[in-house]
XYZ file of C-alpha atoms in Angstrom:
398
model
C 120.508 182.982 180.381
C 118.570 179.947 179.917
C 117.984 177.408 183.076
C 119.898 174.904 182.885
C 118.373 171.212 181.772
C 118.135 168.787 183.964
C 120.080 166.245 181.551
C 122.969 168.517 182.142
C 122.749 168.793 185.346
C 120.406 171.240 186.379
C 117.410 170.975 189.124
C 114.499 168.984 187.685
C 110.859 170.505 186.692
C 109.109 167.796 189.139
C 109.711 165.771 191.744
C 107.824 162.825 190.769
C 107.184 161.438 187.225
C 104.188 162.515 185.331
C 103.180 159.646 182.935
C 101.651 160.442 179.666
C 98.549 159.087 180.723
C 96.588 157.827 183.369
C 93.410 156.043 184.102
C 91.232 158.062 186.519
C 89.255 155.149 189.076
C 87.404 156.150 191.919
C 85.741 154.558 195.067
C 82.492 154.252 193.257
C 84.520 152.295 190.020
C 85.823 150.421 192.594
C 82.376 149.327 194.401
C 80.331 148.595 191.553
C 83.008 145.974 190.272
C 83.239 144.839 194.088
C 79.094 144.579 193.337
C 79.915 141.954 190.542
C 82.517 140.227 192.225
C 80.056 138.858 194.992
C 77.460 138.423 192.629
C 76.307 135.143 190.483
C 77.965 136.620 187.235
C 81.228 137.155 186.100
C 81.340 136.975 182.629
C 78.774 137.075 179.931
C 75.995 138.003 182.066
C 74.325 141.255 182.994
C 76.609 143.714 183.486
C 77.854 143.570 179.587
C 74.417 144.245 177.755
C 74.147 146.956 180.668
C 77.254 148.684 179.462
C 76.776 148.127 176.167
C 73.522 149.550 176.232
C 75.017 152.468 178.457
C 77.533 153.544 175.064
C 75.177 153.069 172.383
C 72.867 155.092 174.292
C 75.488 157.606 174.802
C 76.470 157.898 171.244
C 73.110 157.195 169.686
C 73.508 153.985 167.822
C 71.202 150.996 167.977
C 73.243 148.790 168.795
C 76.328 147.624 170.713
C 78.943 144.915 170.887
C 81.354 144.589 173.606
C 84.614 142.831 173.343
C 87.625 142.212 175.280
C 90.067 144.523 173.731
C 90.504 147.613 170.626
C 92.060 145.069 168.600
C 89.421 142.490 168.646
C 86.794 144.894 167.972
C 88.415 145.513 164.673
C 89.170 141.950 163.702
C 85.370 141.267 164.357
C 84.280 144.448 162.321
C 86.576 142.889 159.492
C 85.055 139.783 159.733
C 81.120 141.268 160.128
C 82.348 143.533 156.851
C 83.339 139.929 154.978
C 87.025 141.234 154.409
C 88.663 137.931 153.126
C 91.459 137.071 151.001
C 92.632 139.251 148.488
C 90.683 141.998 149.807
C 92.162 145.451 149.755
C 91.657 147.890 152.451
C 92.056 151.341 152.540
C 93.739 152.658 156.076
C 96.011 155.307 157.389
C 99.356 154.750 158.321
C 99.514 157.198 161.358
C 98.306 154.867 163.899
C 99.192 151.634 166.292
C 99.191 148.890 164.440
C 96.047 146.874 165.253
C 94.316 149.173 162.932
C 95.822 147.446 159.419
C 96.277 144.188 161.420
C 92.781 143.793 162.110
C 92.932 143.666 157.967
C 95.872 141.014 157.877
C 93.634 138.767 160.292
C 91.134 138.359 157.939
C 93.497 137.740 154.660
C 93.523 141.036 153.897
C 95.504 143.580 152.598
C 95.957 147.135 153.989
C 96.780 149.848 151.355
C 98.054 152.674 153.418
C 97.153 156.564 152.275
C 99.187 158.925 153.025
C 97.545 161.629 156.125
C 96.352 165.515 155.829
C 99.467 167.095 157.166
C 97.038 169.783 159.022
C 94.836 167.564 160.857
C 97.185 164.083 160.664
C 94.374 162.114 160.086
C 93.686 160.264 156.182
C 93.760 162.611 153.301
C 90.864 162.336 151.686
C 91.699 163.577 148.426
C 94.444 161.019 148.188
C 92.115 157.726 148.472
C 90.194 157.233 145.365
C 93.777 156.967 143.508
C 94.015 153.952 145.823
C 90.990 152.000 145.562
C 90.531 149.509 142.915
C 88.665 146.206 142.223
C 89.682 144.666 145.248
C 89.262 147.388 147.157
C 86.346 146.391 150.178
C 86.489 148.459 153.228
C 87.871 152.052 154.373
C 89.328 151.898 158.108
C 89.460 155.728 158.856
C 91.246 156.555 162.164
C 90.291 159.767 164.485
C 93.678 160.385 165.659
C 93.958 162.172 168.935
C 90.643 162.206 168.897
C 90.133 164.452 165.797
C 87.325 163.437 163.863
C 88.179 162.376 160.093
C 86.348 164.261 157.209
C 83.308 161.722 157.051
C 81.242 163.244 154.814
C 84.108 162.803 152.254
C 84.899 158.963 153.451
C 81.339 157.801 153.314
C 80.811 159.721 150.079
C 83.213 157.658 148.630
C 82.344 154.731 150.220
C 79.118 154.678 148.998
C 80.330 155.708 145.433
C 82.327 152.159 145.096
C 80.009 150.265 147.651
C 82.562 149.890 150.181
C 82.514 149.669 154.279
C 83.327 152.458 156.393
C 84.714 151.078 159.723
C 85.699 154.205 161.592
C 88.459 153.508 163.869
C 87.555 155.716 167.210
C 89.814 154.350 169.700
C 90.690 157.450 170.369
C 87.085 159.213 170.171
C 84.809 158.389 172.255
C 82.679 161.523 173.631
C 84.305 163.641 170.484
C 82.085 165.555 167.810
C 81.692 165.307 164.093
C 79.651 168.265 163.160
C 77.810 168.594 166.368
C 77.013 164.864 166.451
C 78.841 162.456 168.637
C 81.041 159.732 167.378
C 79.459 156.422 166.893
C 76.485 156.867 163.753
C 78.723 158.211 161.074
C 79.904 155.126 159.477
C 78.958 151.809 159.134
C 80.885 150.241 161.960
C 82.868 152.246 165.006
C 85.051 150.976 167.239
C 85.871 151.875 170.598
C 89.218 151.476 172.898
C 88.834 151.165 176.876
C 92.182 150.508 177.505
C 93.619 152.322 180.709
C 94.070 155.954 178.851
C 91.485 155.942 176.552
C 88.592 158.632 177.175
C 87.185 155.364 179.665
C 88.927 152.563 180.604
C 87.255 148.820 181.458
C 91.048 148.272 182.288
C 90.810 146.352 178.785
C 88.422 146.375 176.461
C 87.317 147.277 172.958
C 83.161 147.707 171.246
C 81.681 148.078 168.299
C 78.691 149.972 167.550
C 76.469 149.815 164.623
C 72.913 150.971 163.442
C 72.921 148.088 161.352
C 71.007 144.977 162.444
C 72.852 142.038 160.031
C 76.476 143.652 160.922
C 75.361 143.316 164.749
C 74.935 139.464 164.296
C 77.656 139.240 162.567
C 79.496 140.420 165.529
C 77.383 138.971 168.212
C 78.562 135.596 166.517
C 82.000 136.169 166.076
C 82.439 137.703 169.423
C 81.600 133.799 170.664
C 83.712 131.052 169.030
C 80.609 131.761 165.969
C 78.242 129.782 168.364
C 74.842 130.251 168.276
C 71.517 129.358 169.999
C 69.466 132.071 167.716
C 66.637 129.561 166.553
C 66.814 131.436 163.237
C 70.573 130.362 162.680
C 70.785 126.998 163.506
C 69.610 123.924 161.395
C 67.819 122.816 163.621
C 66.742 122.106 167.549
C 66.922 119.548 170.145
C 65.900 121.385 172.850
C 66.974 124.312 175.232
C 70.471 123.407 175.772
C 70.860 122.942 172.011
C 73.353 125.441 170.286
C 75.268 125.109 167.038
C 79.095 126.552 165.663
C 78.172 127.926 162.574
C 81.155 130.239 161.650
C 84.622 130.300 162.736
C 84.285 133.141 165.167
C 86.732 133.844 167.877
C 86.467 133.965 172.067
C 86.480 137.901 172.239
C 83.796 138.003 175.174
C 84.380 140.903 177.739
C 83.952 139.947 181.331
C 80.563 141.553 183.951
C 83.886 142.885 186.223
C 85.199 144.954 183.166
C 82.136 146.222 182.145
C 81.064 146.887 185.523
C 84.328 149.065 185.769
C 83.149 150.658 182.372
C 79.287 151.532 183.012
C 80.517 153.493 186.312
C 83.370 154.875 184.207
C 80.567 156.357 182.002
C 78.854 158.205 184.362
C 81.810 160.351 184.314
C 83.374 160.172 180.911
C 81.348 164.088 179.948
C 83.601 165.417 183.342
C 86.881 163.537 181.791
C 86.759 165.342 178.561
C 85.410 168.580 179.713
C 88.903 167.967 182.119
C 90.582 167.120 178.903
C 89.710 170.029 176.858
C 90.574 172.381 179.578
C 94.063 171.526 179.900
C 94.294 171.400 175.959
C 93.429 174.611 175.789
C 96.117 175.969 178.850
C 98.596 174.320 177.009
C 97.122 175.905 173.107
C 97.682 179.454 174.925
C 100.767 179.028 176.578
C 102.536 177.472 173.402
C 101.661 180.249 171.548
C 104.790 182.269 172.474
C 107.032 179.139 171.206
C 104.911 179.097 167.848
C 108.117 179.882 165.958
C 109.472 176.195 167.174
C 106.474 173.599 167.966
C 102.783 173.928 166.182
C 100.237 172.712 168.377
C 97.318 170.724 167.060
C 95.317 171.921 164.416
C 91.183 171.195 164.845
C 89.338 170.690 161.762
C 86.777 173.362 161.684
C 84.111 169.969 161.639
C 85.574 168.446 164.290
C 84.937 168.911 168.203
C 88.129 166.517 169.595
C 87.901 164.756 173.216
C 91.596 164.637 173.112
C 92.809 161.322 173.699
C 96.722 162.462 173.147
C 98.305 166.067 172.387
C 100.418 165.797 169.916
C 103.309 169.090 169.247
C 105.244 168.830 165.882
C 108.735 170.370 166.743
C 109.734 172.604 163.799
C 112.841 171.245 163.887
C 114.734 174.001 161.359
C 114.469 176.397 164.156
C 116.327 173.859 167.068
C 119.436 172.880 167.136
C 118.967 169.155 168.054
C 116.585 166.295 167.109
C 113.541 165.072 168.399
C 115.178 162.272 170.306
C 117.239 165.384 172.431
C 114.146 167.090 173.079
C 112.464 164.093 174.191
C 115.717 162.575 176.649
C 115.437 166.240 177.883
C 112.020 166.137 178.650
C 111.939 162.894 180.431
C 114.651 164.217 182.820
C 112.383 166.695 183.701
C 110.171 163.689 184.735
C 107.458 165.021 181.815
C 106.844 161.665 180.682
C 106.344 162.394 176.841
C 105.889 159.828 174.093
C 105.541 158.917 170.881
C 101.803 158.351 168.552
C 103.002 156.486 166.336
C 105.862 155.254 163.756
C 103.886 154.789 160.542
C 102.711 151.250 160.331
C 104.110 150.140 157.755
C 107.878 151.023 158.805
C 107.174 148.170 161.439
C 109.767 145.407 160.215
C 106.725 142.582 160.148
C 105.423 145.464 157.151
C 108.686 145.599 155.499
C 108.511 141.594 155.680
C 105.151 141.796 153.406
C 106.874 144.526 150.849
C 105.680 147.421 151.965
C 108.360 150.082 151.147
C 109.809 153.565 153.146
C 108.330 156.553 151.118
C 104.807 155.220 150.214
C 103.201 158.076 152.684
C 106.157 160.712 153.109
C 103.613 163.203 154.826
C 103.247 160.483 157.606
C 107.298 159.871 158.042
C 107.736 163.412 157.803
C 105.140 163.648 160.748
C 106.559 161.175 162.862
C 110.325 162.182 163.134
C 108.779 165.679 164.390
C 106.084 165.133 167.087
C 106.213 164.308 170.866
C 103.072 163.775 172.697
C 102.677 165.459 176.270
C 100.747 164.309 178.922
C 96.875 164.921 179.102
C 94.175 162.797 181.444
C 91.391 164.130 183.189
C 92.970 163.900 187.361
C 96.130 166.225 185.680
C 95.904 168.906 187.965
C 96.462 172.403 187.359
C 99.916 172.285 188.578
C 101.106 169.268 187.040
C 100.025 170.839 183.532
C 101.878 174.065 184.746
C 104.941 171.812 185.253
C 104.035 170.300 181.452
C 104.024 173.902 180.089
C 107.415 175.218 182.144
C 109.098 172.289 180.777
C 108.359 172.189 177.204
C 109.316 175.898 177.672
C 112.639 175.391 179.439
C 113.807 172.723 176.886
C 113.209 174.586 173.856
C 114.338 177.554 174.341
C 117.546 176.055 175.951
C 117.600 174.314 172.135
C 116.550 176.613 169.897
C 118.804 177.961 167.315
């Protein structure tokens, strides 16, 4: 007989709640931002070109921009790509939604193609059909952490001359072909929000091996103020500096990035941590493979799993995916969601975007729960993980 659920009644899993995800700080994150904090510099001084130097080393691009969120580092790739009104933009709709909203900031328009069912990230084969005259920029997203095909993306980009701005929130430290993210595309962007691969508490980057896109960004990053002598019209002296676009006050703060250049140190240990438990929890699934699939890895692709995602085959349960999850959660697993398509957001439906456009992404969504994975999980909270994804399903399966 099966143990009975906690949501019934029965003794919990854990004791304590296990979030999804968790930032991992320790004493020496927490002295080098006590190093900026009684030094001259707060913001916009040392500590920032130091950590932006520290990623673009670290993924091999030229150059680096560091802003103060995800989001903003996609507006300002928009804006260094010249997305403007009545632009089209290709993007995937299995994603949060700063990823086609970065598009809308700029006067955009995100056209939405529908995901690989295997992998969940853009089908490839489905976005030439969408690209037409307007068509400017492809936002490609590495969900989980998964790389997208690339070689596809950028083969097509270059076929209709469009920008490739590879949305890597998720990705940082993960693989494409043996080659880390951050020199595949055009533009890549980087999340450090609290459970991203690093965290600068908030914070986003871009990084780019191209030197025109980098000012681009450099300028909107700052209110598009400028002291470059080579901008300006001309120069009264050292204070002098000149607004010469309509850029944006994005700037990242010396504490943040102090936070993030000692997070970096580390970030090879977090996913190494990451990719352990992903594969405990790939082995011990295997015995429910009749009623969840775990995540499939493109054969290209070498993840740093941000998220794991399980797709309940929900013909084989006898309840939906909002039982499982309520069950779950009263086993104190805190599970969650990656993510209602975009465009089923009612701002979207506002605009006229319609339910059905990408029916591989809904389908998706009203099967998959994501469990919790970050790198200070210890061995027996994922053994808790594991016993309770066992314990609900089986007490649901058909």
């Amino acid at each position: 007989m099966n143990e009975k659920l906690a949501i019934n009644g029965g003794k919990k899993i854990r004791d304590t709640y296990l979030s999804y995800g968790r930032q991992c700080i320790d004493d020496n994150d927490i002295q080098e931002v006590i190093k900026v904090l009684k030094g001259d510099f707060l913001t916009t001084g040392p500590s920032v070109k130091k950590f932006e130097d520290k990623v673009a080393s670290y993924v091999g691009a030229k150059y680096a921009v560091a802003v103060s969120n995800g989001t903003a580092a996609l507006h300002a790739a928009c804006f260094a790509a010249g997305i403007k009104e009545g632009d089209e933009v290709i993007v995937s709709p299995m994603t949060f939604a700063a990823s086609s909203n970065c598009v809308l900031y700029c006067g955009g328009k995100p056209v939405f193609v529908d995901i690989d069912p295997k992998t969940y990230n853009i089908d490839v084969s489905k976005i030439e059909e969408k690209i037409t005259k307007n068509t400017k920029a492809i936002i490609p997203v590495d969900f989980t952490g998964q790389v997208a095909d690339l070689d596809k993306i950028n083969e097509i980009a270059e076929k209709y001359n469009l920008t490739v701005i590879e949305d890597a929130a998720h990705a940082l430290g993960s693989e494409y072909k043996g080659n880390k993210v951050g020199t595949l595309s055009h533009m890549t962007e980087f999340s450090f929000h609290p459970v991203k691969p690093i965290t600068t508490a908030e914070g986003g980057m871009i990084v780019t091996n191209d030197e025109k896109l980098y000012q681009r960004l450099e300028l909107f990053r700052t209110h598009g103020i400028t002291r470059d002598k080579g901008l300006i019209s001309h120069n009264e002296g050292p204070w002098y500096y000149e607004q010469i676009d309509l850029g944006y006050n994005y700037r990242i703060t010396d504490v943040q990035c102090a936070l993030g250049s000692s997070q970096m140190d580390k970030i090879d240990g977090f996913i190494k941590r990451r990719r352990e438990i992903v594969g405990k929890y790939n082995i011990a699934f295997k015995e429910l493979n009749d009623f969840i699939t775990t995540p499939y890895e493109a054969e290209f692709s070498n993840s740093g799993w941000h998220i794991y995602v399980i797709k309940l085959n929900l013909d084989k349960l006898k309840v939906s995916r909002k039982e499982i999850f309520e069950a779950l959660q009263a086993e104190n697993i805190g599970v969650n969601v990656h993510y209602l398509p975009v465009y089923l957001h009612p701002y979207y439906k506002n605009l006229g975007y319609k339910r059905g456009i990408c029916p591989e992404a809904e389908k998706l969504y009203s099967q998959i729960i994501t469990l919790p994975l970050f790198p200070n999980m210890t061995d027996s909270d994922t053994n808790d993980v594991i016993e309770a994804v066992k314990k609900v399903i089986m007490n649901y399966r058909k």
